[in-house]
Amino acid sequence: MSTDATRTRVMVVPASKPALPPHIKLRHDPGRGRWHVLAPERVFEPDPISIEILKRCDGATSVEEIATELAKDYNAPLQEILADTISMLQELSDKGVIKAA
Amino acid sequence: MNEIAPMEQFSEKPVVEACARAPVGLLAELTHRCPLQCPYCSNPLELDRVNSELTTEQWQDVMRQAADLGILQIHLSGGEPTVRKDLEDIVEVAAKAGLYTNLITAGVTLTRDRLKRLKELGLDHVQLSIQDVDDANAEKISAYKNGLAKKREVGKWVRELEMPLTINAPIHRLNIENLPNIIDFAVEMGAGRIEVANIQYYAWALKNRAALMPTRAQVLKSAEIVEEAKQRLKGVMVFDFVVPDYYAKTPKPCMGGWGRGVMNVTPQGRVLPCHASESVPGLVFDNVKDRRLADIWLNGQAFQKYRGTSWMKEPCKSCPRAELDFGGCRCQAMAFTGDAANTDPACKLSPYHEAFVAAAERESAEATPPPFVYRRMSPTKATPAE
Ligand code: SF4
Ligand code: SF4
């Protein structure tokens, strides 16, 4: 793909709309009773908050909207949740687990 | 062929806890046939013949059993898995069973149509191995003409079909100086991931160790190159760097611990704790033709023998790292010390460590390394390495 020649690191910002690319799979494993993220040669085991974030990565919802929802659900300050969400998604973006457009 | 990193996670909990009951990955060596002849191939010296390979139905059944057992990822490997005409039928069943499917290929026997079909059937990821990015060198290493040009084409198809690509680059004396170009090649191919995998010296690689071993200085330099590239390419390409343990101080937790995270099925259906474990005497390898995969995993003699830490001798037995590295690699302990229950000689606490390091230093310093013994089907029984 021609876009690959100019690939650069994507920075996650509040307006980013993150999504899981088709080859990354968030799956519930009934045998082990936990969620996994299946990625090339990797299996990640996200913690509960990461799972909640990943479930909302649908390519339509912005990081800010995700954080707002979570702040409500967890009854926590938005700025804190937003900062944590961004740093987590940035890490995942760097690992190729999410695409933040 | 390469190491599998069985598990990584976001949380801090040790990975082993999560997968003590069921394996995470299964390496399916669909065949030992391969048009290439890499002198470091991880297949055993005595290769399984085509007429002894499992049938399509048997492999499909392995896939279903694997999913039932809780395995998450299937690595379709070989030899060269694409020489099996029924690869599509196996992938289809694996994907339907919910397994994450990874094709580990040298690429030279693939066509675009086949790749497209495999994608449609649910193939999740392609790992393409390269020998070098210098044509003449690549040819010398693989004993195969024009492989690199073909690999370039395959990489292009993978990306055109919007599939994720990993470039697997086994690193050794003959190509270590080309590492920057190898990394550039992977970027150029659009790979999301690269494995810079220093050769691990088992099987064919052990036989060819003196021809493949890089110097300590080369290894240190390569680690610097990887570190720099990793920073520069952050968010563009993920790096996996496998260090050569001859120059290490502590061993790697081989396979994430024996019988802990992964299992391996040979072309004939023998189930192994790791691909080199047939070099360890005294192990009984069950076959999927005779026994259920779950039963083999839980109760098979070969899996039980070195599982956990109770089999350990000193210095591992009382070492605080026992649960971290599980005493390293049993196959390497066997090959170098003559007893698989010994500490891996890669560990500085092993009484064999000095001799182990000295062997690497001596061999890598030879001005003219010995010629390769290429990976070939032997007409007669092969002799075990060292
Ligand atoms: S000969 Fe080379 S390409 Fe073929 S299976 Fe072995 S390492 Fe892979
Ligand atoms: S003594 Fe055994 S357990 Fe301890 S670091 Fe060495 S190999 Fe690992």
XYZ file of C-alpha atoms and ligand atoms in Angstrom:
503
model
C 0.000 0.000 0.000
C 1.319 3.387 -0.943
C 0.472 4.871 2.437
C 2.989 2.541 4.055
C 5.920 4.381 2.551
C 5.083 7.415 4.645
C 3.958 5.656 7.794
C 4.411 7.752 10.895
C 3.539 7.370 14.529
C -0.083 8.292 15.203
C -0.601 10.427 18.287
C -3.757 9.814 20.283
C -5.664 13.027 21.094
C -9.107 13.630 22.678
C -10.714 13.873 19.236
C -9.189 10.591 17.950
C -11.673 7.876 17.095
C -9.869 4.647 17.941
C -10.792 1.284 16.461
C -9.507 -2.256 16.588
C -8.142 -3.241 13.175
C -9.707 -6.430 11.750
C -6.742 -8.605 12.699
C -6.934 -7.619 16.369
C -9.560 -9.527 18.277
C -11.067 -8.737 21.618
C -12.550 -12.006 22.753
C -14.091 -13.384 25.846
C -12.604 -16.722 26.806
C -15.299 -18.678 28.644
C -12.858 -21.417 29.718
C -10.641 -19.000 31.594
C -13.407 -16.551 32.417
C -11.483 -13.541 31.120
C -11.034 -11.308 28.126
C -8.114 -11.525 25.725
C -6.823 -9.354 22.969
C -5.489 -11.570 20.207
C -2.802 -9.935 18.093
C -0.055 -11.203 15.783
C 2.099 -13.576 17.869
C 0.748 -11.980 21.027
C -2.006 -12.499 23.508
C -2.752 -9.585 25.783
C -4.707 -9.863 28.945
C -6.312 -6.483 29.511
C -7.271 -5.333 32.987
C -10.952 -4.453 33.653
C -10.634 -0.773 32.794
C -8.738 -1.527 29.580
C -11.525 -3.909 28.596
C -14.119 -1.162 29.076
C -12.065 1.192 26.909
C -11.425 -1.396 24.202
C -15.107 -2.336 23.982
C -15.837 1.292 23.109
C -13.167 1.523 20.386
C -15.612 1.352 17.473
C -14.075 3.935 15.162
C -17.028 6.282 15.741
C -16.679 7.215 19.393
C -13.972 9.735 20.279
C -11.491 9.317 23.086
C -13.124 12.219 24.849
C -16.553 10.586 24.630
C -15.154 7.291 25.904
C -13.529 9.066 28.847
C -16.727 10.989 29.608
C -18.699 7.765 29.787
C -16.141 6.074 31.980
C -15.877 9.085 34.269
C -19.603 8.784 34.806
C -19.571 5.007 35.269
C -16.661 5.065 37.681
C -17.625 8.322 39.292
C -14.140 9.735 38.708
C -12.799 13.128 37.562
C -12.934 13.454 33.779
C -9.500 15.023 33.335
C -7.845 12.158 35.163
C -9.725 9.490 33.224
C -9.052 11.275 29.954
C -5.316 11.419 30.637
C -5.227 7.724 31.596
C -7.263 6.733 28.570
C -5.014 8.658 26.220
C -1.852 7.172 27.657
C -3.264 3.662 27.517
C -4.485 4.073 23.948
C -1.173 5.604 22.903
C 0.622 2.556 24.221
C -1.768 0.276 22.370
C -1.459 2.311 19.208
C 2.327 1.987 19.394
C 1.891 -1.754 19.744
C -0.409 -1.869 16.737
C -3.380 -3.018 18.802
C -5.590 -0.043 17.960
C -5.747 2.375 15.068
C -6.478 5.952 16.143
C -7.756 7.943 13.210
C 10.948 -20.395 12.029
C 11.060 -18.588 15.233
C 10.291 -18.362 18.854
C 6.799 -17.630 19.936
C 6.284 -15.034 22.592
C 3.362 -16.767 24.209
C 1.829 -13.981 26.165
C 2.100 -10.355 27.019
C -0.357 -8.404 29.021
C -1.407 -5.014 30.228
C -1.593 -5.995 33.869
C 1.322 -6.764 36.146
C 0.269 -10.260 37.120
C 2.699 -12.969 36.082
C 1.677 -14.430 32.758
C 2.136 -17.996 33.894
C -0.733 -17.809 36.327
C -3.095 -17.114 33.494
C -2.089 -20.066 31.398
C -1.048 -22.754 33.827
C -4.110 -24.848 32.999
C -4.279 -24.598 29.238
C -1.755 -23.731 26.575
C -2.091 -20.409 24.785
C -0.496 -21.354 21.509
C -0.031 -24.380 19.313
C 2.697 -24.667 16.724
C 1.406 -26.911 13.970
C 4.269 -28.175 11.855
C 2.112 -29.224 8.938
C 5.001 -30.654 6.972
C 8.767 -30.856 6.994
C 8.933 -30.323 3.251
C 10.495 -27.021 2.260
C 12.143 -25.818 -0.939
C 14.694 -23.882 1.106
C 17.594 -25.429 2.992
C 18.482 -22.962 5.734
C 21.373 -24.306 7.798
C 19.720 -23.059 11.017
C 16.327 -24.646 10.474
C 14.634 -25.548 13.731
C 13.250 -28.785 12.331
C 14.897 -31.945 13.640
C 17.851 -33.443 11.774
C 15.712 -36.385 10.916
C 12.818 -34.946 8.954
C 9.350 -36.475 8.682
C 8.553 -37.763 5.228
C 5.571 -36.726 3.162
C 3.868 -40.126 3.299
C 3.904 -40.075 7.094
C 2.198 -36.670 7.454
C -1.181 -36.341 9.132
C -4.139 -36.221 6.761
C -6.353 -33.188 6.212
C -9.017 -34.629 8.513
C -6.498 -35.351 11.230
C -5.173 -31.787 11.151
C -8.698 -30.421 11.156
C -9.439 -32.500 14.197
C -6.295 -31.151 15.891
C -7.613 -27.627 15.269
C -10.986 -28.389 16.844
C -9.395 -30.131 19.804
C -7.014 -27.210 20.256
C -9.889 -24.738 20.456
C -11.700 -26.984 22.946
C -8.591 -27.165 25.064
C -8.476 -23.384 25.338
C -5.683 -22.688 22.865
C -6.034 -19.182 21.459
C -3.526 -19.023 18.650
C -2.468 -21.481 15.985
C 0.859 -21.040 14.260
C 0.763 -22.862 10.951
C 4.329 -23.692 10.258
C 6.614 -26.350 8.841
C 8.850 -26.811 6.924
C 6.912 -24.743 4.487
C 3.184 -24.993 5.322
C 2.067 -23.772 1.905
C 3.412 -26.892 0.186
C 0.398 -28.647 1.668
C -2.389 -28.344 -0.855
C -4.973 -28.624 1.907
C -3.723 -25.612 3.867
C -6.979 -23.836 3.003
C -9.052 -26.655 4.491
C -7.051 -26.569 7.698
C -7.202 -22.768 8.013
C -10.922 -22.785 7.413
C -11.585 -25.199 10.262
C -9.153 -23.423 12.588
C -10.764 -20.042 11.966
C -14.263 -21.463 12.388
C -13.206 -22.989 15.692
C -12.341 -19.477 16.841
C -8.568 -19.810 16.746
C -6.337 -16.897 15.828
C -4.489 -18.174 12.771
C -0.935 -17.245 11.919
C 0.835 -18.446 8.786
C 4.602 -18.813 9.160
C 5.978 -19.004 5.652
C 9.111 -18.573 3.571
C 6.761 -17.304 0.875
C 8.406 -18.763 -2.223
C 5.625 -21.253 -2.938
C 2.714 -18.833 -2.417
C 0.527 -17.290 -5.100
C -1.593 -14.179 -4.767
C -4.784 -16.137 -5.411
C -3.990 -18.574 -2.656
C -3.233 -15.831 -0.225
C -6.487 -14.121 -1.070
C -8.378 -17.348 -0.574
C -6.656 -17.930 2.775
C -7.658 -14.472 3.883
C -11.264 -15.117 2.898
C -11.203 -18.325 4.909
C -10.125 -16.427 7.992
C -6.320 -16.316 8.058
C -5.426 -13.564 10.524
C -1.737 -12.898 10.071
C 1.239 -13.659 7.847
C 4.765 -14.028 9.071
C 7.246 -13.984 6.223
C 10.793 -15.142 6.873
C 13.725 -13.669 5.024
C 17.314 -14.880 4.896
C 18.941 -11.570 4.032
C 18.223 -8.489 1.938
C 21.314 -9.078 -0.162
C 20.419 -11.396 -3.059
C 23.670 -13.319 -3.189
C 23.766 -13.781 0.553
C 20.115 -14.821 0.719
C 20.832 -17.415 -1.938
C 23.852 -18.691 -0.119
C 21.958 -19.044 3.150
C 18.854 -20.740 1.778
C 20.430 -22.633 -1.153
C 17.503 -21.286 -3.178
C 17.645 -19.002 -6.202
C 15.762 -15.684 -6.444
C 13.983 -16.193 -3.144
C 14.260 -12.551 -2.132
C 12.490 -11.230 -5.231
C 9.659 -13.650 -4.558
C 9.451 -12.602 -0.921
C 9.189 -8.957 -1.939
C 6.251 -9.912 -4.095
C 4.591 -11.897 -1.320
C 5.026 -9.026 1.132
C 3.396 -6.718 -1.367
C 0.423 -9.061 -1.810
C -0.059 -9.346 1.927
C -0.296 -5.580 2.237
C -2.464 -5.195 -0.858
C -4.873 -7.649 0.697
C -4.730 -5.544 3.872
C -3.425 -8.327 6.030
C -0.971 -7.706 8.856
C 2.620 -8.647 8.064
C 5.521 -9.654 10.263
C 9.004 -9.981 8.831
C 10.971 -12.699 10.555
C 14.719 -12.307 10.189
C 16.876 -15.026 11.719
C 20.181 -13.331 12.546
C 23.634 -14.900 12.489
C 27.229 -14.324 11.449
C 26.431 -14.100 7.749
C 23.790 -11.376 7.886
C 24.247 -9.586 11.195
C 26.166 -6.753 9.539
C 23.187 -6.172 7.258
C 20.775 -5.633 10.124
C 20.072 -1.934 9.362
C 19.122 -2.887 5.799
C 16.977 -5.749 7.032
C 15.059 -3.329 9.263
C 14.663 -0.895 6.354
C 13.371 -3.728 4.204
C 10.680 -4.565 6.758
C 9.575 -0.923 6.907
C 9.518 -0.742 3.150
C 7.393 -3.898 2.979
C 4.846 -2.289 5.289
C 5.403 -4.775 8.096
C 3.755 -3.878 11.376
C 6.178 -6.093 13.194
C 9.695 -7.435 12.835
C 11.348 -10.299 14.604
C 15.080 -9.813 14.827
C 15.690 -13.329 15.961
C 19.204 -14.343 16.738
C 19.591 -17.988 15.953
C 18.920 -20.359 18.802
C 21.320 -23.225 18.579
C 19.335 -26.432 18.372
C 18.960 -29.033 15.633
C 20.403 -27.805 12.332
C 21.642 -24.596 13.883
C 23.600 -26.554 16.481
C 25.145 -28.651 13.740
C 26.119 -25.414 11.983
C 26.961 -23.407 15.060
C 30.570 -22.752 14.091
C 29.424 -21.348 10.752
C 26.682 -19.173 12.228
C 27.856 -17.799 15.566
C 28.400 -14.029 15.570
C 30.985 -12.391 17.815
C 30.040 -10.769 21.089
C 30.905 -7.360 19.630
C 28.562 -7.988 16.699
C 25.750 -8.996 19.017
C 26.196 -5.919 21.208
C 26.244 -3.714 18.140
C 23.071 -5.355 16.818
C 21.329 -4.715 20.127
C 22.211 -1.026 19.802
C 20.905 -0.941 16.250
C 17.630 -2.512 17.342
C 17.297 -0.105 20.261
C 17.830 2.917 18.032
C 15.426 1.632 15.368
C 12.808 0.790 17.984
C 12.753 4.399 19.187
C 12.824 5.820 15.680
C 10.039 3.539 14.477
C 7.828 3.741 17.536
C 4.207 3.502 16.479
C 5.245 2.340 13.010
C 6.763 -1.082 13.537
C 6.884 -3.287 16.613
C 10.167 -5.037 17.376
C 10.783 -8.420 18.863
C 14.428 -8.989 19.589
C 15.584 -12.480 20.457
C 19.082 -12.383 21.917
C 21.542 -15.205 21.407
C 21.863 -16.784 24.796
C 25.493 -17.807 24.360
C 26.374 -14.285 25.410
C 23.709 -13.972 28.097
C 24.023 -14.224 31.890
C 20.646 -15.730 32.638
C 18.736 -18.028 30.325
C 15.459 -17.208 28.654
C 12.332 -18.894 30.032
C 12.321 -21.339 27.148
C 8.797 -21.685 25.686
C 7.608 -19.663 28.692
C 8.342 -22.738 30.795
C 8.084 -26.389 29.802
C 4.479 -27.489 29.297
C 3.158 -24.118 30.463
C 2.075 -22.062 27.509
C 2.650 -23.781 24.197
C 2.640 -27.115 22.496
C 3.956 -28.352 19.215
C 2.542 -30.963 16.839
C 4.929 -32.535 14.317
C 3.963 -33.475 10.745
C 3.419 -37.069 11.899
C 1.258 -35.998 14.830
C 3.664 -36.342 17.727
C 2.935 -33.770 20.408
C 5.985 -32.042 21.865
C 6.526 -29.482 24.631
C 8.842 -27.637 22.210
C 10.085 -28.233 18.705
C 13.529 -29.371 19.857
C 12.366 -31.683 22.629
C 12.857 -34.844 20.592
C 16.563 -34.355 21.273
C 15.934 -35.131 24.942
C 16.175 -38.863 25.674
C 13.736 -40.586 28.010
C 10.681 -38.654 26.906
C 7.564 -40.368 25.594
C 5.830 -38.384 22.886
C 2.168 -39.172 22.429
C 0.555 -38.938 19.025
C -2.718 -37.181 18.219
C -3.679 -40.348 16.374
C -3.789 -42.247 19.671
C -4.706 -39.768 22.366
C -6.735 -36.587 22.821
C -4.768 -33.358 22.802
C -6.133 -32.316 26.215
C -5.105 -35.617 27.772
C -1.616 -35.336 26.275
C -1.271 -31.783 27.558
C -2.387 -32.637 31.070
C -0.988 -36.114 31.540
C 1.496 -36.870 28.778
C 4.809 -38.096 30.159
C 6.834 -35.663 28.046
C 4.827 -32.704 29.343
C 4.899 -33.812 32.970
C 8.585 -34.612 33.055
C 9.936 -31.042 33.213
C 6.791 -29.125 34.029
C 7.029 -26.714 36.960
C 10.090 -26.772 39.173
C 10.022 -30.056 41.127
C 12.387 -31.829 38.694
C 15.118 -29.244 39.277
C 18.578 -29.826 40.654
C 20.921 -27.231 42.114
C 21.645 -24.430 41.427
C 18.111 -23.954 40.028
C 16.334 -25.742 42.874
C 17.029 -23.047 45.455
C 17.348 -20.139 43.048
C 14.937 -17.186 43.342
C 14.674 -17.098 39.546
C 13.367 -20.662 39.275
C 9.778 -19.548 38.699
C 10.895 -16.848 36.281
C 13.044 -18.739 33.818
C 12.267 -22.344 34.783
C 15.956 -23.194 34.559
C 16.129 -22.186 30.900
C 16.078 -24.666 28.065
C 16.058 -28.443 28.628
C 17.212 -29.156 25.096
C 20.212 -26.861 25.444
C 21.054 -28.395 28.827
C 20.890 -31.816 27.166
C 22.989 -30.866 24.167
C 25.702 -29.160 26.134
C 25.833 -30.949 29.498
C 24.439 -34.365 28.656
C 21.625 -34.099 31.203
C 18.387 -32.299 30.436
C 17.707 -31.741 34.141
C 20.842 -29.653 34.503
C 20.756 -25.883 34.563
C 20.816 -24.382 31.091
C 24.494 -23.600 30.365
C 23.397 -20.106 29.291
C 23.044 -19.383 33.023
C 26.131 -17.934 34.683
C 25.480 -20.211 37.677
C 25.847 -23.339 35.561
C 29.210 -25.083 35.992
C 29.227 -25.444 32.203
C 28.697 -21.742 31.542
C 32.348 -20.862 30.979
C 32.858 -23.627 28.453
C 29.619 -22.612 26.769
C 30.673 -18.991 26.341
C 34.185 -20.051 25.341
C 32.763 -22.212 22.531
C 30.874 -19.245 21.114
C 33.870 -16.957 21.400
C 36.220 -19.451 19.809
C 33.922 -20.312 16.920
C 32.903 -16.749 16.163
C 36.558 -15.677 16.080
C 37.502 -18.183 13.358
C 38.482 -16.199 10.265
C 37.067 -18.821 7.923
C 34.012 -20.548 9.283
C 33.283 -24.112 8.160
C 30.927 -24.617 5.211
C 27.211 -25.036 5.903
C 25.598 -28.397 6.333
C 22.362 -27.601 4.522
C 19.030 -28.813 5.800
C 18.083 -31.800 3.681
C 16.140 -34.995 3.978
C 18.776 -37.562 4.726
C 18.691 -40.805 2.784
C 19.894 -42.580 5.918
C 19.324 -41.979 9.595
C 20.885 -38.667 10.600
C 23.407 -38.579 13.389
C 22.423 -36.569 16.457
C 24.166 -33.223 16.878
C 27.192 -33.229 19.191
S 14.612 -24.568 5.605
Fe 14.480 -22.368 6.092
S 12.549 -21.687 5.252
Fe 12.481 -23.940 5.297
S 11.480 -24.442 7.245
Fe 13.659 -24.441 7.655
S 14.143 -22.349 8.306
Fe 12.117 -22.294 7.376
S 20.221 -21.163 38.451
Fe 18.482 -21.973 37.288
S 16.722 -20.811 37.993
Fe 18.558 -19.681 38.667
S 18.939 -18.171 37.063
Fe 20.145 -19.992 36.555
S 18.830 -21.200 35.205
Fe 17.505 -19.695 36.211
